[in-house]
Amino acid sequence: MPDRLRFAPSPTGYLHIGNARTALLNALFARRQAGAFVLRLDDTDRERSEDRFATAIQEDIAWLGIPPDEVVRQSERFDRYQAAVETLKAAGLLYPCYETPEELETRRKRRLARKLPPIYDRAGLFDDDATRRRYEEEGRRPHWRFLLPNYESDPREIRPTQVGWTDLCRGEQSVDLGSVSDPVLIRADGSFLYTLPSVVDDIELRISHVVRGDDHVTNTGVQIPIFKALGAEPPRFGHHNLLVRADGEALSKRSGALSLRSLREEGYEPEAVASLAVLTGTSTTITAVPNLRDLAETIDLGAINRAPARFEPGDLDNLNAAILQARSFDEVAERLAALGVGGGEAFWLAIRDNLVRLNDAADWWAIVNGDFEVDLDPADGELFDQAAGLLPAEPWDETTFSAWTKEVGKATGRKGKSLFQPLRLALTGRASGPELRRLMPLFGRRSTLDRLSAHRDRTR
Ligand code: GLU
């Protein structure tokens, strides 16, 4: 059976780089195993889920380079969840509870005061029919809880019960069901919480590996018995550490901070985002991996640290620059054209080492076209005039700059920084940038002359 993995976001906001970590770990693991990658939209919460976010999620993971093989929406699968509910009810494993949140809170406090674990005492399980009818007559509606297998024969006697699994990321793991409340699977308004639909879908979609954030470890302890109660073998589980910003600011789907959308709009390369998202907080050094095939090869779930994966958003700039330096002209030609950038391959090869984001190419294109302002030092006026007089005839190539500056050096007695820095400023308006030997042929003689004589207008 081929491996099948899924990424299961709820469409309540835009995906951020932390969500990308989960999505990529699943998608790239599946890809490496020649398995399938399923996008499951967890949209059972009709109020908070929005279609525009569901669409955006699909666009964003396609941009990352991991379009799913299948897409399913939980909102279209309620009949399956209902069938599972019937199975659990028939097995006596799903029971109605009529407590209000306030009543539960009072009981929780009472248990804490008695130094008992503050878990639900299962009172609802023992309500008789008459009591339940009375609650209904009072207008109460039940929520439904799953009976955890944390007792021997009497469910009143909850005892320590370890449920264990070999975690793909964390090794041997266990959760003590004796210290967990019976989970609510259905709210009083009839809506499903995440716990049951997720299990039902993982079974029906034949998911082989569930890789998700380590905030789900306790959920796994609770979900394993639900898999079993529904007659299914649980999948393998892996819980990866969560990405957190080094400055402590939280990543949140709703705040939009570091959303894939905003990173794309800012001009970051998906491979840079993917490299940072996948490699942070692992034993592999964070480097820019220019294609996802190679990134997939680096994935070793067992080498993911347990501590939170702290990352510096600023590191994205270095990774992005490294990715751009490895890009061929063909790979970027279309996007450059969309930015209004011309100059063909020669321009791209001249500037690609000087970009942080692709959008910066537009600035260099303006410079190539002589579209910039600069204040030149009047003391360099003579240098510019002599340099203009020594400009060779065209055609120019990449040797032109060095032959020319050698002559200018001889004529002016300048060398090193005092020669090159003013020339660079006059020709590009900037103190640093792409190699002038590559830029000069793009400027051409006419435009280079203009740049060298511009100081006359400005210093007059
Ligand atoms: N919708 C859940 C979440 O976003 C999915 C968790 C899971 O992968 O099972 O946290």
XYZ file of C-alpha atoms and ligand atoms in Angstrom:
470
model
C 0.000 0.000 0.000
C 1.480 3.366 -0.946
C 1.962 5.903 1.841
C -0.757 8.511 2.151
C -0.285 11.702 4.110
C -2.482 14.700 4.643
C -2.320 18.326 5.639
C -5.451 19.392 7.488
C -5.775 23.138 8.028
C -9.019 24.800 8.998
C -9.845 27.556 6.512
C -10.099 30.294 9.116
C -7.208 32.450 7.895
C -4.176 32.558 5.637
C -1.491 29.904 6.034
C 1.671 31.156 7.724
C 5.182 29.836 7.555
C 4.526 27.547 10.545
C 1.636 25.901 8.678
C 3.973 25.577 5.704
C 6.295 23.485 7.887
C 3.524 20.945 8.539
C 2.329 20.975 4.931
C 5.833 20.498 3.534
C 6.815 17.739 5.937
C 3.745 15.776 4.872
C 3.909 16.551 1.160
C 7.648 15.975 0.781
C 7.580 12.803 2.852
C 4.774 11.497 0.614
C 6.624 12.562 -2.509
C 9.827 10.845 -1.461
C 7.916 7.637 -0.808
C 6.037 7.978 -4.112
C 2.896 8.235 -2.002
C -0.097 10.573 -2.068
C -0.596 13.969 -0.459
C -4.136 14.898 0.527
C -5.354 18.376 1.456
C -8.159 18.081 3.984
C -10.011 21.279 4.729
C -11.200 21.096 8.338
C -14.232 23.286 7.888
C -16.697 21.784 10.342
C -16.833 25.123 12.136
C -19.179 26.859 9.706
C -18.961 30.178 11.440
C -15.218 30.633 11.368
C -14.494 28.823 8.094
C -14.575 30.911 4.933
C -14.489 29.915 1.283
C -11.979 32.615 0.438
C -9.516 31.071 2.906
C -10.113 27.584 1.477
C -9.255 28.962 -1.963
C -6.248 30.848 -0.635
C -4.903 27.739 1.102
C -4.988 25.820 -2.174
C -3.282 28.662 -4.017
C -0.649 29.039 -1.344
C 0.363 25.398 -1.177
C 0.452 25.263 -4.984
C 2.778 28.288 -4.882
C 4.964 26.460 -2.368
C 5.246 23.712 -4.973
C 3.177 21.047 -3.247
C -0.229 20.951 -4.947
C -2.245 18.140 -3.368
C -3.185 14.930 -5.165
C -6.640 15.048 -3.570
C -8.724 17.688 -1.786
C -11.501 16.858 0.664
C -13.723 19.109 2.696
C -15.045 17.979 6.036
C -18.227 19.984 5.527
C -19.149 17.551 2.740
C -18.655 14.479 4.881
C -21.107 14.888 7.764
C -22.915 11.659 6.848
C -19.712 9.718 7.522
C -19.264 11.350 10.901
C -22.874 10.617 11.721
C -22.333 6.942 10.862
C -19.337 6.850 13.220
C -21.477 8.452 15.920
C -24.001 5.638 15.567
C -21.228 3.029 15.822
C -19.846 4.593 18.976
C -23.301 4.990 20.531
C -24.162 1.378 19.781
C -20.948 0.325 21.514
C -21.854 2.427 24.556
C -18.799 4.592 24.015
C -20.539 7.891 23.342
C -22.719 9.335 26.075
C -24.763 12.499 26.510
C -23.839 15.087 29.141
C -26.078 17.964 30.162
C -23.803 20.089 32.317
C -23.501 23.769 31.560
C -19.996 25.282 31.311
C -20.548 26.929 34.723
C -21.456 23.622 36.360
C -18.389 21.981 34.882
C -16.206 24.795 36.160
C -17.564 24.470 39.690
C -16.903 20.734 39.660
C -13.430 21.241 38.293
C -12.612 23.611 41.157
C -14.031 21.188 43.691
C -11.817 18.396 42.384
C -8.760 20.615 42.439
C -9.512 21.531 46.056
C -9.615 17.805 46.870
C -6.275 17.372 45.096
C -7.889 15.229 42.425
C -6.944 15.669 38.762
C -9.356 18.258 37.356
C -10.925 15.909 34.849
C -14.562 15.247 34.073
C -16.061 12.809 36.578
C -18.292 11.066 34.027
C -21.452 12.036 35.883
C -23.348 12.105 32.583
C -22.545 8.470 31.911
C -24.558 7.446 34.941
C -27.577 9.698 34.481
C -30.637 7.505 34.102
C -33.278 8.041 31.430
C -35.578 9.945 33.774
C -32.808 12.412 34.670
C -31.955 12.928 31.019
C -35.620 13.519 30.207
C -35.832 16.094 32.948
C -32.818 17.949 31.567
C -34.405 17.918 28.130
C -37.619 19.295 29.563
C -35.596 22.092 31.175
C -34.497 22.958 27.657
C -30.985 21.609 28.000
C -29.343 19.937 25.036
C -26.578 17.385 25.534
C -23.019 17.464 24.387
C -21.561 14.027 23.761
C -18.419 12.542 25.235
C -16.323 9.569 24.241
C -15.710 7.052 27.025
C -11.945 6.705 27.307
C -10.602 3.211 28.097
C -8.956 4.295 31.358
C -10.681 1.869 33.747
C -10.783 -1.847 34.244
C -14.406 -2.849 34.719
C -16.023 0.090 36.486
C -15.846 3.362 34.552
C -16.169 5.183 37.886
C -12.736 3.944 38.820
C -10.485 5.881 36.537
C -6.899 4.650 36.753
C -3.564 5.515 35.163
C -3.655 4.053 31.645
C -0.817 4.678 29.274
C -1.550 4.729 25.581
C 1.707 4.571 23.708
C 3.071 4.836 20.195
C 6.419 5.121 18.488
C 6.423 8.691 17.271
C 8.125 9.315 13.940
C 9.640 12.505 15.355
C 9.800 12.020 19.104
C 10.424 8.303 19.565
C 8.525 6.422 22.264
C 5.571 8.509 23.455
C 2.727 7.918 25.791
C -0.239 9.772 27.160
C -1.894 8.851 30.450
C -5.587 8.584 29.694
C -6.169 8.524 33.455
C -5.441 12.239 33.539
C -7.520 13.249 30.527
C -11.243 14.053 30.496
C -13.504 12.058 28.235
C -13.348 14.243 25.123
C -16.428 16.058 23.886
C -16.996 14.885 20.302
C -20.266 16.710 19.612
C -21.238 20.112 20.989
C -24.650 20.904 22.437
C -25.578 22.629 19.170
C -24.931 19.359 17.328
C -21.675 20.486 15.673
C -18.619 18.259 15.640
C -15.405 19.155 17.345
C -12.255 18.324 15.433
C -11.458 15.046 17.231
C -13.903 12.573 15.667
C -14.099 13.848 12.058
C -10.320 13.773 11.895
C -10.220 10.109 12.932
C -13.064 9.154 10.587
C -11.306 10.860 7.676
C -7.918 9.395 8.473
C -9.543 5.958 8.379
C -11.596 6.485 5.222
C -8.848 8.251 3.327
C -6.454 5.443 4.313
C -3.947 7.858 5.802
C -0.786 5.953 6.684
C 1.163 8.692 8.500
C -0.174 11.655 10.453
C 2.528 14.297 10.768
C 1.397 17.341 12.726
C 2.517 19.845 15.322
C 3.470 18.716 18.820
C 0.511 20.653 20.196
C -1.471 17.563 19.126
C 0.354 14.971 21.272
C -2.476 14.686 23.797
C -5.034 14.542 20.984
C -3.209 11.534 19.624
C -3.492 9.771 22.973
C -7.245 10.374 22.815
C -7.645 9.579 19.120
C -5.864 6.205 19.206
C -8.690 4.595 21.234
C -11.235 6.205 18.898
C -9.531 4.585 15.894
C -9.732 1.280 17.723
C -13.349 1.803 18.750
C -14.168 2.299 15.077
C -12.417 -0.962 14.260
C -9.384 0.609 12.577
C -5.658 0.310 13.046
C -4.294 3.792 13.930
C -1.869 5.331 11.429
C 1.706 6.118 12.379
C 2.061 9.465 14.115
C 4.803 12.075 14.071
C 4.663 15.303 16.070
C 7.061 17.980 14.956
C 8.157 20.991 16.955
C 6.416 24.241 16.136
C 8.052 27.186 14.420
C 8.283 30.224 16.659
C 9.792 33.600 15.954
C 13.038 34.213 17.777
C 11.555 37.479 19.097
C 8.754 35.498 20.719
C 5.949 36.935 18.597
C 3.397 34.229 17.865
C 2.514 33.044 14.401
C -1.192 33.199 13.964
C -3.392 32.334 11.036
C -5.633 35.191 11.892
C -3.034 37.921 12.348
C -1.647 37.334 8.842
C 1.922 37.776 10.122
C 4.416 35.898 7.937
C 1.581 34.530 5.868
C 2.613 32.697 2.705
C 0.502 35.211 0.849
C 2.409 38.220 2.146
C 5.771 36.505 1.581
C 4.786 35.788 -1.998
C 3.654 39.379 -2.503
C 6.930 40.651 -1.058
C 8.710 38.682 -3.769
C 10.197 35.782 -1.799
C 10.951 32.547 -3.620
C 8.878 29.578 -2.468
C 12.028 27.461 -2.125
C 13.519 29.993 0.315
C 10.369 29.891 2.432
C 10.338 26.091 2.194
C 13.999 25.752 3.181
C 13.488 27.886 6.268
C 10.188 26.216 7.160
C 11.548 22.691 6.876
C 15.130 22.941 8.117
C 14.715 25.218 11.154
C 14.822 23.273 14.395
C 16.330 20.129 12.890
C 19.843 18.744 12.993
C 20.373 19.781 9.355
C 22.039 23.156 8.776
C 19.682 25.721 7.322
C 20.747 26.277 3.740
C 18.925 27.421 0.657
C 17.786 24.319 -1.190
C 16.777 25.492 -4.666
C 14.395 22.649 -5.446
C 11.889 20.649 -3.453
C 13.178 17.311 -4.703
C 16.458 17.926 -2.896
C 14.645 19.389 0.110
C 12.576 16.188 0.315
C 15.811 14.202 0.538
C 16.863 16.159 3.633
C 13.715 15.223 5.538
C 14.442 13.029 8.511
C 11.529 13.187 10.918
C 13.664 11.547 13.592
C 16.171 14.399 13.406
C 13.673 17.099 14.331
C 14.461 18.706 17.672
C 12.012 18.630 20.516
C 12.540 22.236 21.520
C 10.533 24.839 19.598
C 12.030 25.699 16.219
C 13.131 29.313 16.660
C 13.629 31.224 13.482
C 14.658 34.709 12.451
C 12.359 36.066 9.747
C 15.405 38.041 8.538
C 17.143 34.764 7.600
C 14.688 34.519 4.763
C 16.564 37.307 2.977
C 19.848 35.381 2.927
C 18.164 32.185 1.796
C 16.252 34.049 -0.856
C 19.387 35.724 -2.185
C 21.113 32.341 -2.388
C 18.173 30.815 -4.272
C 18.122 33.678 -6.778
C 21.853 33.326 -7.400
C 21.238 29.752 -8.511
C 18.384 30.641 -10.873
C 18.953 30.492 -14.634
C 17.518 33.192 -16.858
C 14.953 30.773 -18.270
C 13.605 30.085 -14.816
C 12.857 33.743 -14.143
C 12.296 35.198 -17.624
C 8.524 35.300 -17.343
C 8.487 36.904 -13.926
C 11.063 39.485 -14.990
C 8.910 40.382 -17.951
C 5.942 40.794 -15.622
C 8.013 43.247 -13.565
C 8.672 45.232 -16.752
C 12.327 44.245 -16.714
C 14.193 43.722 -20.006
C 17.850 43.165 -20.749
C 17.662 39.454 -21.381
C 20.106 36.938 -20.021
C 23.056 39.348 -19.908
C 21.165 41.624 -17.520
C 20.082 38.696 -15.361
C 23.597 37.300 -15.061
C 24.897 40.776 -14.217
C 22.494 41.417 -11.363
C 21.364 38.114 -9.899
C 24.112 38.054 -7.244
C 22.915 41.414 -5.970
C 19.274 40.656 -5.380
C 17.533 39.881 -2.142
C 14.173 39.495 -3.859
C 13.335 39.200 -7.506
C 11.448 42.486 -7.367
C 14.780 44.254 -6.734
C 15.607 43.504 -10.383
C 13.302 46.377 -11.331
C 15.533 48.828 -9.425
C 18.616 47.643 -11.286
C 16.751 47.772 -14.552
C 15.946 51.434 -13.878
C 19.628 52.013 -13.184
C 20.639 50.293 -16.422
C 18.288 52.707 -18.150
C 19.962 55.667 -16.493
C 16.889 56.383 -14.431
C 18.405 57.482 -11.109
C 19.584 60.556 -9.224
C 22.895 60.988 -7.483
C 24.871 63.754 -5.800
C 28.449 63.522 -6.957
C 31.415 65.066 -5.212
C 32.554 68.150 -7.260
C 36.128 67.149 -6.419
C 35.707 64.172 -8.726
C 34.632 66.267 -11.700
C 37.992 66.055 -13.372
C 38.131 62.318 -12.980
C 34.775 61.991 -14.729
C 35.826 64.251 -17.563
C 39.034 62.355 -18.149
C 37.252 59.021 -17.873
C 34.710 60.213 -20.459
C 37.486 61.198 -22.822
C 39.077 57.775 -22.513
C 35.927 55.724 -23.194
C 36.770 53.275 -25.968
C 34.700 52.860 -29.089
C 32.061 50.108 -29.178
C 31.561 47.150 -29.388
C 31.922 46.630 -25.654
C 32.211 43.395 -23.774
C 33.159 42.297 -20.281
C 36.824 43.201 -20.816
C 36.015 46.821 -21.637
C 35.747 48.029 -18.063
C 39.136 46.803 -16.962
C 40.968 48.082 -20.048
C 39.263 51.458 -19.683
C 39.862 51.904 -15.964
C 43.503 50.970 -16.418
C 43.822 53.926 -18.794
C 41.864 56.219 -16.488
C 44.099 55.173 -13.589
C 47.196 56.012 -15.567
C 45.881 59.364 -16.686
C 44.612 60.488 -13.270
C 47.052 58.766 -10.957
C 44.084 57.307 -9.054
C 43.801 53.706 -8.092
C 41.777 51.351 -5.913
C 38.863 52.838 -4.062
C 39.572 56.440 -5.071
C 39.259 55.398 -8.685
C 36.467 52.851 -8.618
C 34.135 54.303 -6.019
C 33.434 57.631 -7.776
C 33.074 55.844 -11.110
C 30.573 53.392 -9.645
C 28.587 56.241 -8.107
C 28.515 58.180 -11.352
C 27.536 55.152 -13.417
C 24.947 53.581 -11.101
C 24.072 56.109 -8.424
C 24.947 53.543 -5.778
C 28.016 52.804 -3.717
C 27.793 49.072 -4.309
C 26.132 46.659 -6.687
C 26.710 44.363 -9.631
C 30.082 44.164 -11.282
C 30.640 47.151 -13.533
C 32.382 44.994 -16.129
C 29.018 43.327 -16.689
C 26.912 46.454 -16.462
C 28.914 48.658 -18.796
C 28.083 46.747 -21.994
C 24.408 46.994 -20.967
C 24.649 50.774 -20.541
C 26.391 51.250 -23.884
C 28.744 54.093 -24.761
C 26.173 56.860 -25.267
C 24.543 56.333 -21.911
C 27.877 55.892 -20.115
C 29.020 59.235 -21.508
C 25.821 60.864 -20.229
C 26.412 59.466 -16.775
C 29.966 60.742 -16.711
C 28.936 64.217 -17.789
C 25.893 64.525 -15.543
C 28.064 65.989 -12.788
C 28.382 69.160 -14.826
C 24.653 69.898 -14.618
C 24.474 69.072 -10.973
C 27.603 70.832 -9.727
C 27.051 73.977 -11.686
N -7.359 21.049 11.739
C -6.386 20.565 12.681
C -5.396 21.675 12.982
O -5.228 22.540 12.144
C -5.692 19.362 12.130
C -4.800 18.650 13.055
C -4.382 17.334 12.468
O -3.462 17.361 11.632
O -4.939 16.314 12.809
O -4.805 21.726 14.032
